[in-house]
Short mmCIF file of C-alpha atoms in Angstrom, two decimals:
data_model
loop_
_atom_site.label_atom_id
_atom_site.label_comp_id
_atom_site.label_asym_id
_atom_site.label_seq_id
_atom_site.Cartn_x
_atom_site.Cartn_y
_atom_site.Cartn_z
CA MET A 1 0.00 0.00 0.00
CA THR A 2 1.26 3.50 -0.84
CA LYS A 3 2.23 5.47 2.25
CA ARG A 4 -0.87 6.73 4.00
CA ILE A 5 -1.34 10.51 3.91
CA LYS A 6 -2.87 11.94 7.07
CA GLY A 7 -5.06 14.99 7.43
CA SER A 8 -6.20 16.85 10.54
CA CYS A 9 -9.50 18.67 10.05
CA THR A 10 -12.29 20.33 12.03
CA THR A 11 -15.99 19.84 11.24
CA ILE A 12 -19.06 21.93 12.11
CA LEU A 13 -22.63 20.72 11.49
CA VAL A 14 -25.75 22.89 11.88
CA GLY A 15 -29.32 21.60 11.75
CA LYS A 16 -32.03 23.43 9.84
CA LYS A 17 -33.73 24.80 12.97
CA ALA A 18 -30.39 25.89 14.40
CA SER A 19 -29.31 27.87 11.33
CA LEU A 20 -30.17 31.49 10.64
CA ASP A 21 -32.18 30.86 7.47
CA GLY A 22 -33.45 27.31 7.89
CA SER A 23 -30.69 25.70 5.83
CA THR A 24 -28.82 22.57 6.71
CA ILE A 25 -25.07 23.22 6.94
CA ILE A 26 -22.15 20.79 6.93
CA SER A 27 -18.69 22.33 6.92
CA ARG A 28 -15.06 21.40 7.39
CA ASN A 29 -11.54 22.68 7.29
CA ASP A 30 -9.71 20.36 4.92
CA ASP A 31 -6.33 20.31 6.66
CA GLY A 32 -3.41 18.45 5.17
CA HIS A 33 -0.18 16.82 6.18
CA GLU A 34 1.84 19.67 4.66
CA ALA A 35 1.44 23.44 4.75
CA LEU A 36 0.97 23.63 0.97
CA ASP A 37 -0.89 21.09 -1.15
CA PRO A 38 -2.76 22.85 -3.98
CA GLU A 39 -6.45 22.16 -4.48
CA ARG A 40 -8.99 22.89 -7.20
CA PHE A 41 -12.74 23.50 -7.32
CA VAL A 42 -14.35 21.48 -10.13
CA VAL A 43 -17.58 19.90 -11.32
CA VAL A 44 -17.53 16.19 -12.13
CA ASN A 45 -20.05 15.57 -14.89
CA PRO A 46 -21.47 12.05 -15.38
CA ALA A 47 -19.29 11.41 -18.43
CA ASP A 48 -16.18 12.12 -16.34
CA GLN A 49 -17.07 9.83 -13.44
CA PRO A 50 -15.11 6.55 -13.54
CA ARG A 51 -16.99 3.27 -13.91
CA ASP A 52 -14.04 1.14 -12.81
CA TYR A 53 -12.33 2.85 -9.91
CA GLN A 54 -8.88 2.04 -8.54
CA ALA A 55 -7.43 3.75 -5.48
CA VAL A 56 -3.85 4.99 -5.55
CA ILE A 57 -3.05 4.49 -1.87
CA SER A 58 -4.55 1.05 -1.24
CA GLY A 59 -4.93 -0.21 -4.82
CA VAL A 60 -8.50 -1.35 -4.16
CA LYS A 61 -10.57 -1.82 -7.33
CA ILE A 62 -14.31 -1.12 -7.26
CA SER A 63 -16.88 -1.27 -10.06
CA LEU A 64 -19.22 1.72 -9.88
CA PRO A 65 -22.84 2.08 -11.05
CA ASP A 66 -23.51 3.39 -14.52
CA ASN A 67 -25.86 6.20 -13.50
CA PRO A 68 -23.81 8.80 -11.59
CA LEU A 69 -25.13 12.24 -10.73
CA ARG A 70 -23.17 15.41 -11.42
CA TYR A 71 -21.37 16.82 -8.37
CA THR A 72 -19.02 19.56 -7.22
CA SER A 73 -15.64 18.49 -5.86
CA ILE A 74 -12.42 19.91 -4.37
CA PRO A 75 -9.70 17.51 -5.54
CA ASN A 76 -5.96 17.78 -5.06
CA SER A 77 -4.12 19.49 -7.92
CA ILE A 78 -1.28 16.97 -7.72
CA LEU A 79 -2.68 13.44 -8.01
CA THR A 80 0.33 11.47 -6.79
CA ASN A 81 -1.72 10.15 -3.86
CA GLY A 82 -5.09 10.06 -5.58
CA ILE A 83 -8.03 12.41 -6.14
CA TRP A 84 -8.95 13.36 -2.53
CA PRO A 85 -12.22 15.11 -3.55
CA ALA A 86 -12.86 16.44 0.01
CA ALA A 87 -16.49 17.53 -0.38
CA GLY A 88 -19.27 18.37 -2.78
CA ILE A 89 -22.95 18.74 -3.59
CA ASN A 90 -24.61 16.53 -6.19
CA SER A 91 -27.29 17.49 -8.69
CA GLU A 92 -30.06 16.37 -6.31
CA ASN A 93 -28.77 18.74 -3.60
CA ILE A 94 -27.20 16.06 -1.44
CA ALA A 95 -23.98 17.17 0.24
CA MET A 96 -21.05 15.16 1.57
CA SER A 97 -17.82 16.12 3.37
CA ALA A 98 -15.13 13.45 3.77
CA THR A 99 -13.29 13.13 5.99
CA GLU A 100 -12.58 14.14 9.54
CA THR A 101 -9.75 11.87 10.68
CA ILE A 102 -10.79 10.44 14.05
CA THR A 103 -9.30 8.27 16.80
CA THR A 104 -9.70 4.69 17.96
CA ASN A 105 -8.23 2.24 20.47
CA SER A 106 -6.49 -1.11 20.56
CA ARG A 107 -9.51 -2.94 21.96
CA VAL A 108 -11.53 -2.60 18.78
CA LEU A 109 -8.54 -2.93 16.45
CA GLY A 110 -7.70 -6.24 18.09
CA ILE A 111 -11.15 -7.47 17.08
CA ASP A 112 -11.55 -5.79 13.68
CA PRO A 113 -8.14 -4.70 12.33
CA TYR A 114 -7.71 -2.18 9.55
CA VAL A 115 -7.68 -3.47 5.98
CA ALA A 116 -4.55 -2.43 4.07
CA GLY A 117 -6.33 -2.88 0.74
CA GLY A 118 -9.51 -1.10 1.79
CA ILE A 119 -11.01 2.33 1.14
CA GLY A 120 -10.07 5.63 2.77
CA GLU A 121 -10.34 9.40 2.59
CA GLU A 122 -8.81 9.40 -0.89
CA ASP A 123 -11.82 7.51 -2.24
CA LEU A 124 -15.00 8.21 -0.33
CA VAL A 125 -16.60 11.17 -2.13
CA THR A 126 -15.95 9.57 -5.53
CA LEU A 127 -17.46 6.27 -4.40
CA VAL A 128 -20.53 7.66 -2.66
CA LEU A 129 -21.69 11.19 -3.56
CA PRO A 130 -22.67 10.59 -7.24
CA TYR A 131 -25.01 7.74 -6.28
CA ILE A 132 -27.08 9.00 -3.34
CA HIS A 133 -30.48 10.68 -3.21
CA SER A 134 -30.66 11.65 0.46
CA ALA A 135 -28.35 12.06 3.42
CA ARG A 136 -29.58 8.76 4.83
CA ASP A 137 -28.79 7.13 1.48
CA GLY A 138 -25.22 8.35 1.89
CA VAL A 139 -24.88 6.65 5.25
CA LYS A 140 -26.24 3.37 3.90
CA ARG A 141 -24.09 3.33 0.77
CA LEU A 142 -20.91 4.17 2.64
CA GLY A 143 -21.76 1.65 5.34
CA SER A 144 -22.17 -1.12 2.77
CA LEU A 145 -18.83 -0.22 1.15
CA LEU A 146 -17.08 -0.32 4.52
CA GLU A 147 -18.53 -3.72 5.27
CA GLU A 148 -17.54 -5.10 1.85
CA PHE A 149 -14.10 -3.58 1.30
CA GLY A 150 -13.00 -2.43 4.75
CA THR A 151 -10.94 0.66 5.55
CA TYR A 152 -7.33 1.31 6.51
CA GLU A 153 -8.03 4.37 8.71
CA PRO A 154 -10.61 5.88 11.09
CA ASN A 155 -12.78 8.65 9.66
CA GLY A 156 -15.87 10.77 10.32
CA ILE A 157 -18.07 11.68 7.35
CA ALA A 158 -20.94 14.20 7.08
CA PHE A 159 -23.99 13.96 4.81
CA SER A 160 -26.87 16.41 4.36
CA ASP A 161 -29.95 17.13 2.33
CA ASN A 162 -32.42 19.98 2.85
CA ASN A 163 -34.02 18.16 5.75
CA GLU A 164 -31.44 15.97 7.54
CA ILE A 165 -27.80 15.88 8.57
CA TRP A 166 -26.11 12.58 9.34
CA TRP A 167 -22.66 11.96 10.84
CA LEU A 168 -20.98 8.58 10.29
CA GLU A 169 -17.88 7.34 12.08
CA THR A 170 -15.91 4.29 11.00
CA ILE A 171 -15.06 1.71 13.67
CA GLY A 172 -12.18 -0.69 13.16
CA GLY A 173 -11.72 -2.17 9.70
CA HIS A 174 -15.33 -2.92 8.75
CA HIS A 175 -17.72 -1.44 11.30
CA TRP A 176 -19.46 1.92 11.55
CA ALA A 177 -22.10 3.93 13.37
CA ALA A 178 -24.06 7.01 12.34
CA LYS A 179 -26.31 9.51 14.06
CA ARG A 180 -28.80 12.02 12.70
CA ILE A 181 -28.08 15.48 14.05
CA PRO A 182 -31.21 17.00 15.65
CA ASP A 183 -32.68 19.85 13.63
CA ASP A 184 -32.16 22.32 16.48
CA ALA A 185 -28.57 21.28 17.25
CA TYR A 186 -25.01 21.91 16.16
CA VAL A 187 -21.82 19.85 16.35
CA VAL A 188 -18.14 20.80 16.54
CA ALA A 189 -16.10 17.71 15.69
CA PRO A 190 -12.28 17.65 15.89
CA ASN A 191 -9.92 14.72 15.17
CA ARG A 192 -11.31 12.27 17.70
CA MET A 193 -14.19 9.85 17.80
CA ASN A 194 -17.07 12.23 18.49
CA ILE A 195 -20.34 10.29 18.84
CA ASP A 196 -21.11 9.80 22.53
CA ASP A 197 -24.59 8.65 23.67
CA PHE A 198 -26.02 6.09 21.25
CA ASP A 199 -29.30 4.18 21.14
CA PHE A 200 -29.20 1.27 18.69
CA SER A 201 -33.01 1.10 18.58
CA ALA A 202 -33.62 4.79 17.85
CA GLU A 203 -34.87 6.10 14.50
CA ASP A 204 -32.04 8.63 14.39
CA THR A 205 -29.23 6.07 14.48
CA LEU A 206 -27.81 3.56 12.02
CA ALA A 207 -24.93 1.10 12.47
CA SER A 208 -23.36 -2.04 11.08
CA ALA A 209 -25.68 -4.93 11.90
CA ASP A 210 -23.47 -6.72 14.41
CA LEU A 211 -22.02 -3.69 16.20
CA GLU A 212 -24.21 -3.94 19.30
CA ASP A 213 -23.49 -7.65 19.64
CA LEU A 214 -19.77 -7.01 19.17
CA ILE A 215 -19.78 -4.62 22.14
CA ALA A 216 -21.39 -7.24 24.36
CA LYS A 217 -19.41 -10.22 23.07
CA TYR A 218 -16.03 -8.62 23.68
CA HIS A 219 -16.97 -6.70 26.86
CA LEU A 220 -16.07 -3.33 25.34
CA ASN A 221 -18.38 -1.01 27.29
CA PRO A 222 -16.61 0.65 30.24
CA ASP A 223 -19.80 2.37 31.49
CA PHE A 224 -22.32 0.88 33.90
CA ASP A 225 -25.51 2.51 32.63
CA GLN A 226 -25.04 3.92 29.14
CA ILE A 227 -23.74 3.22 25.65
CA ASN A 228 -21.21 5.94 24.81
CA LEU A 229 -19.44 5.16 21.53
CA ARG A 230 -16.59 7.57 22.27
CA HIS A 231 -15.86 5.66 25.46
CA ILE A 232 -16.18 2.29 23.73
CA PHE A 233 -14.40 2.83 20.42
CA GLY A 234 -12.54 6.15 20.77
CA SER A 235 -9.61 7.51 22.73
CA ALA A 236 -9.00 9.62 25.81
CA THR A 237 -5.30 10.33 25.44
CA ILE A 238 -3.00 13.14 26.48
CA LYS A 239 -2.83 14.13 22.81
CA ASP A 240 -6.61 14.54 22.80
CA THR A 241 -6.34 17.04 25.66
CA VAL A 242 -4.09 19.38 23.64
CA TYR A 243 -4.86 18.53 20.01
CA ASN A 244 -8.58 17.75 19.86
CA ASN A 245 -10.62 18.65 22.90
CA PRO A 246 -9.66 22.38 22.93
CA ARG A 247 -11.05 22.84 19.43
CA ALA A 248 -14.43 21.44 20.46
CA TRP A 249 -14.25 23.59 23.59
CA PHE A 250 -13.62 26.81 21.68
CA GLY A 251 -16.41 26.19 19.17
CA GLN A 252 -18.85 25.37 21.94
CA LYS A 253 -17.65 28.40 23.93
CA TYR A 254 -18.39 30.60 20.90
CA PHE A 255 -21.91 29.26 20.37
CA ASN A 256 -22.67 28.88 24.10
CA PRO A 257 -20.58 31.42 26.06
CA GLU A 258 -22.86 30.93 29.06
CA ILE A 259 -21.60 27.35 29.57
CA GLU A 260 -18.27 26.81 31.33
CA HIS A 261 -16.15 23.85 30.26
CA ASP A 262 -12.51 22.88 30.64
CA PRO A 263 -10.73 23.00 27.26
CA GLN A 264 -9.03 19.68 28.02
CA ASP A 265 -12.23 17.87 29.08
CA GLN A 266 -12.45 14.41 27.49
CA ASP A 267 -16.26 14.38 27.70
CA LEU A 268 -17.29 17.57 25.93
CA PRO A 269 -20.73 16.84 24.43
CA PHE A 270 -21.25 15.79 20.81
CA ILE A 271 -24.75 17.26 20.33
CA CYS A 272 -25.05 20.90 21.40
CA HIS A 273 -27.70 23.63 21.27
CA ALA A 274 -26.60 27.22 20.64
CA ASN A 275 -28.00 30.23 22.45
CA ARG A 276 -28.87 31.84 19.08
CA LYS A 277 -29.33 30.90 15.42
CA ILE A 278 -26.08 30.17 13.60
CA SER A 279 -25.00 31.99 10.44
CA ILE A 280 -22.52 31.17 7.69
CA ASP A 281 -20.33 33.92 9.15
CA ASP A 282 -20.36 32.20 12.54
CA VAL A 283 -19.26 28.92 11.00
CA LYS A 284 -16.46 30.62 9.04
CA PHE A 285 -15.24 32.44 12.16
CA VAL A 286 -14.96 29.27 14.21
CA LEU A 287 -13.25 27.37 11.41
CA SER A 288 -10.72 30.20 11.11
CA SER A 289 -10.20 30.69 14.83
CA HIS A 290 -7.09 30.48 16.98
CA TYR A 291 -8.58 30.90 20.48
CA GLU A 292 -9.24 34.62 20.17
CA ASN A 293 -9.81 36.47 23.48
CA THR A 294 -8.21 33.68 25.48
CA LYS A 295 -4.68 33.24 26.78
CA TYR A 296 -4.23 30.41 24.26
CA ASP A 297 -4.44 32.70 21.20
CA VAL A 298 -1.44 32.03 18.96
CA TYR A 299 -1.41 35.73 18.03
CA GLY A 300 -2.38 36.94 21.51
CA HIS A 301 -0.59 38.20 24.60
CA GLY A 302 -0.47 35.08 26.74
CA SER A 303 2.72 33.36 27.76
CA GLU A 304 4.60 31.40 25.13
CA ASP A 305 3.65 28.19 26.94
CA ASP A 306 -0.06 29.08 26.78
CA LYS A 307 0.07 30.21 23.14
CA THR A 308 1.62 26.94 22.02
CA LEU A 309 -0.25 24.57 24.32
CA PHE A 310 -3.26 23.82 22.07
CA ARG A 311 -3.59 23.09 18.38
CA PRO A 312 -5.63 25.95 16.84
CA ILE A 313 -8.58 25.45 14.48
CA GLY A 314 -7.28 27.83 11.85
CA ILE A 315 -3.79 26.54 11.05
CA ASN A 316 -1.14 26.81 8.34
CA ARG A 317 -2.22 23.38 7.09
CA ASN A 318 -5.73 24.56 6.10
CA HIS A 319 -5.97 23.80 2.37
CA ASP A 320 -9.61 24.76 2.03
CA VAL A 321 -12.64 25.54 4.12
CA HIS A 322 -15.96 24.45 2.64
CA ILE A 323 -19.43 25.20 3.96
CA LEU A 324 -22.06 23.13 2.17
CA GLN A 325 -25.43 24.79 2.55
CA ILE A 326 -28.68 23.20 1.38
CA ARG A 327 -31.31 25.91 1.51
CA ASN A 328 -35.05 25.61 2.08
CA ASN A 329 -37.67 28.09 0.85
CA VAL A 330 -35.94 28.60 -2.51
CA PRO A 331 -36.29 26.69 -5.80
CA ASP A 332 -34.37 23.41 -5.91
CA SER A 333 -32.21 24.77 -8.73
CA ILE A 334 -30.54 27.22 -6.33
CA ALA A 335 -30.81 25.29 -3.05
CA GLY A 336 -27.23 23.98 -3.03
CA ILE A 337 -24.54 26.55 -2.19
CA HIS A 338 -20.91 25.40 -2.07
CA TRP A 339 -19.18 28.10 -0.01
CA LEU A 340 -15.42 27.85 -0.50
CA ALA A 341 -12.09 29.45 0.38
CA PHE A 342 -8.52 28.23 -0.05
CA GLY A 343 -5.43 28.43 2.14
CA ALA A 344 -4.94 29.17 5.83
CA ASN A 345 -8.25 30.68 6.91
CA THR A 346 -7.09 33.77 8.78
CA PHE A 347 -6.96 36.00 5.68
CA ASN A 348 -9.57 34.65 3.25
CA THR A 349 -13.32 34.74 2.68
CA VAL A 350 -15.76 32.00 1.70
CA VAL A 351 -17.49 32.52 -1.65
CA PRO A 352 -21.09 31.25 -2.15
CA PHE A 353 -20.82 29.30 -5.40
CA TYR A 354 -23.99 27.82 -6.86
CA ALA A 355 -23.66 24.02 -7.07
CA ASN A 356 -26.12 23.52 -9.95
CA VAL A 357 -23.56 24.17 -12.72
CA ASP A 358 -21.49 22.08 -15.13
CA ASP A 359 -18.22 23.98 -14.74
CA THR A 360 -16.37 26.27 -12.34
CA PRO A 361 -14.41 29.55 -12.73
CA ALA A 362 -10.83 29.25 -13.94
CA ALA A 363 -9.30 31.08 -10.96
CA TYR A 364 -10.66 28.37 -8.65
CA LYS A 365 -10.30 25.43 -11.06
CA ASP A 366 -6.84 25.59 -12.60
CA ALA A 367 -4.28 25.70 -9.78
CA ASP A 368 -1.41 23.25 -10.10
CA GLY A 369 1.86 22.67 -8.29
CA THR A 370 3.52 25.79 -9.70
CA PHE A 371 3.19 29.02 -7.73
CA ASN A 372 0.90 31.33 -9.70
CA MET A 373 -1.05 34.17 -8.15
CA ASN A 374 -3.55 34.08 -11.01
CA HIS A 375 -4.98 31.10 -9.15
CA MET A 376 -6.98 31.69 -5.99
CA TYR A 377 -5.28 28.89 -4.06
CA TRP A 378 -1.85 30.51 -4.38
CA LEU A 379 -3.16 34.06 -3.92
CA SER A 380 -4.90 33.06 -0.68
CA CYS A 381 -1.84 31.23 0.63
CA THR A 382 0.37 34.25 -0.08
CA THR A 383 -1.96 36.61 1.79
CA ALA A 384 -2.11 34.28 4.79
CA LEU A 385 1.69 33.98 4.87
CA LEU A 386 2.19 37.74 4.93
CA GLY A 387 -0.54 38.17 7.53
CA ASP A 388 1.15 35.61 9.76
CA THR A 389 4.32 37.77 9.95
CA ASP A 390 2.49 40.42 12.01
CA TYR A 391 -1.13 39.51 12.63
CA SER A 392 -2.04 42.56 14.70
CA LEU A 393 -0.55 44.88 12.08
CA TYR A 394 -2.77 43.50 9.32
CA GLU A 395 -5.86 42.48 11.31
CA ASP A 396 -7.88 45.61 10.54
CA PHE A 397 -7.15 45.22 6.83
CA ARG A 398 -8.47 41.68 7.04
CA ASN A 399 -11.60 42.72 8.93
CA THR A 400 -12.48 45.45 6.44
CA PHE A 401 -11.80 43.12 3.52
CA ALA A 402 -14.01 40.38 4.97
CA LEU A 403 -16.95 42.72 5.63
CA GLU A 404 -16.83 44.36 2.22
CA ALA A 405 -16.18 41.16 0.29
CA MET A 406 -18.93 39.15 1.98
CA SER A 407 -21.36 42.03 1.40
CA ALA A 408 -20.48 42.07 -2.31
CA TYR A 409 -20.90 38.30 -2.61
CA ARG A 410 -24.28 38.43 -0.93
CA GLN A 411 -25.44 41.19 -3.26
CA ILE A 412 -24.60 39.02 -6.27
CA GLN A 413 -26.33 36.07 -4.61
CA HIS A 414 -29.50 38.02 -3.81
CA GLU A 415 -29.71 39.35 -7.38
CA THR A 416 -29.21 35.86 -8.82
CA ASP A 417 -31.73 34.27 -6.47
CA ALA A 418 -34.31 36.90 -7.41
CA ALA A 419 -33.75 36.33 -11.12
CA ILE A 420 -34.24 32.57 -10.76
CA ILE A 421 -37.37 33.05 -8.68
CA ASP A 422 -38.68 35.39 -11.41
CA GLY A 423 -38.17 32.64 -13.99
CA ALA A 424 -34.67 33.15 -15.38
CA ASP A 425 -32.93 30.16 -16.92
CA THR A 426 -30.44 28.33 -14.70
CA THR A 427 -27.66 29.10 -17.17
CA ILE A 428 -27.27 32.38 -15.27
CA LEU A 429 -25.86 30.39 -12.31
CA LYS A 430 -22.62 29.77 -14.17
CA GLU A 431 -22.44 33.48 -14.96
CA ALA A 432 -23.11 34.31 -11.32
CA ASN A 433 -20.26 32.03 -10.23
CA GLU A 434 -17.95 33.86 -12.63
CA LYS A 435 -19.02 37.18 -11.09
CA LEU A 436 -18.41 35.78 -7.60
CA SER A 437 -14.98 34.49 -8.61
CA ASP A 438 -14.01 37.80 -10.22
CA GLU A 439 -15.19 39.73 -7.17
CA SER A 440 -13.32 37.44 -4.80
CA PHE A 441 -10.12 37.54 -6.84
CA LYS A 442 -10.23 41.33 -7.15
CA ARG A 443 -10.78 41.86 -3.44
CA GLN A 444 -8.20 39.27 -2.34
CA THR A 445 -5.63 40.92 -4.64
CA LYS A 446 -6.45 44.35 -3.20
CA LEU A 447 -6.06 43.01 0.33
CA LEU A 448 -2.63 41.64 -0.47
CA GLY A 449 -1.64 44.89 -2.15
CA ASP A 450 -2.81 46.99 0.79
CA MET A 451 -0.89 44.75 3.20
CA VAL A 452 2.30 45.00 1.12
CA THR A 453 2.03 48.80 0.83
CA PHE A 454 1.35 49.31 4.53
CA GLY A 455 3.72 46.62 5.75
CA SER A 456 6.69 47.93 3.75
CA GLU A 457 6.67 51.03 5.97
CA HIS A 458 7.04 48.84 9.06
CA MET A 459 9.89 46.60 7.97
CA LYS A 460 12.71 46.05 10.44
CA LEU A 461 15.19 46.69 7.63
CA ARG A 462 15.00 50.47 7.92
CA TYR A 463 16.83 53.58 9.18
CA ASN A 464 15.25 56.84 10.25
CA LEU A 465 17.73 59.21 8.57
CA ASN A 466 17.27 59.91 4.85
CA ASP A 467 19.76 61.26 2.31
#
């Protein structure tokens, strides 16, 4: 098997009654193993979907159905380790984000070891998203693939339609469990097993058929009076206390500031209820965050020990942030919005691309392994790198940019929505995406230019006397 490539992401899920406008939202930072690993935003049309799939990492070969749906995708630009599609929305407005790398323990791996020739993050969107017609369908299809082919790694995967959100976590080599997120709830899921309380008989849960029996047969449940899948199949390590738990803590602190938790707590809840409705802007803020207004802020004024104690959510290894929004109360043709930004998230904005298109703008589609600031991936990475040199110096530039850019995107979106509702042909969606791309590229370029102009006056390589 080709060397496994690891990612370290953060996921946020928001039910339709918990969101500001009644949408379902699944979102994730797609974090990689390296600081730079170019990505692209594309549409996979049915003619381009493989019928005989072979993974690069594991070599597994899988025959795929002959009736794929069109879908958006965020693949790697360099395909040495496979496609890695990350996330997308298909033509029936079903969304999928894969994957959140999670944790496990030796007890379950001793019973159901990983499968070296199985499926993994490289493969999942390609194997599942084009063939599903609801979020629940996604869980069932992925579950059947896990049972048949096995997996070589532990992952969490999100699915949504306009009504439901489901979260699936793999368990060992062939097992899995999934839970429907309540409509009025949100989830912040870092790189650990996240599902806690689980009722095998409930309508809002699904699992591999023998999972409950496996728990009993091998005496895996450490609790006296509950079934908590994180306790049974997950981890509670020292690494969790500094790498994973603090990210869940900060997201929950942001949405529920009235609740006091310890950032290192191993039992932070999976299902949460915010004290207000959650917006796209809220989700983007949390996925870009670095413990602002706490002593743990990487760019803050705490001690060096505090600032480096916890792994931040926004990190140099962010390759993209995607927020997949399936809207209600609009025509189906404009329900799916694939919000997207590239690079480390501190100095970028998410752009609300319409998913019901057959192609994507060149600035977001054509990045490769060569540095080129005509491509949004490289432009975003450059801006983040400069911003990292003196965050407080450039923070106001970033804040102004984000407000003005997001306002401009929303104006384009409102105008496009209104035109579709008034009967315009859906061909205008591709034109709208081009406008959004042009607006984003123009504003990101201006931000970088403003930072360079202002920052050059504050360089350390200077002297106060002139000729």
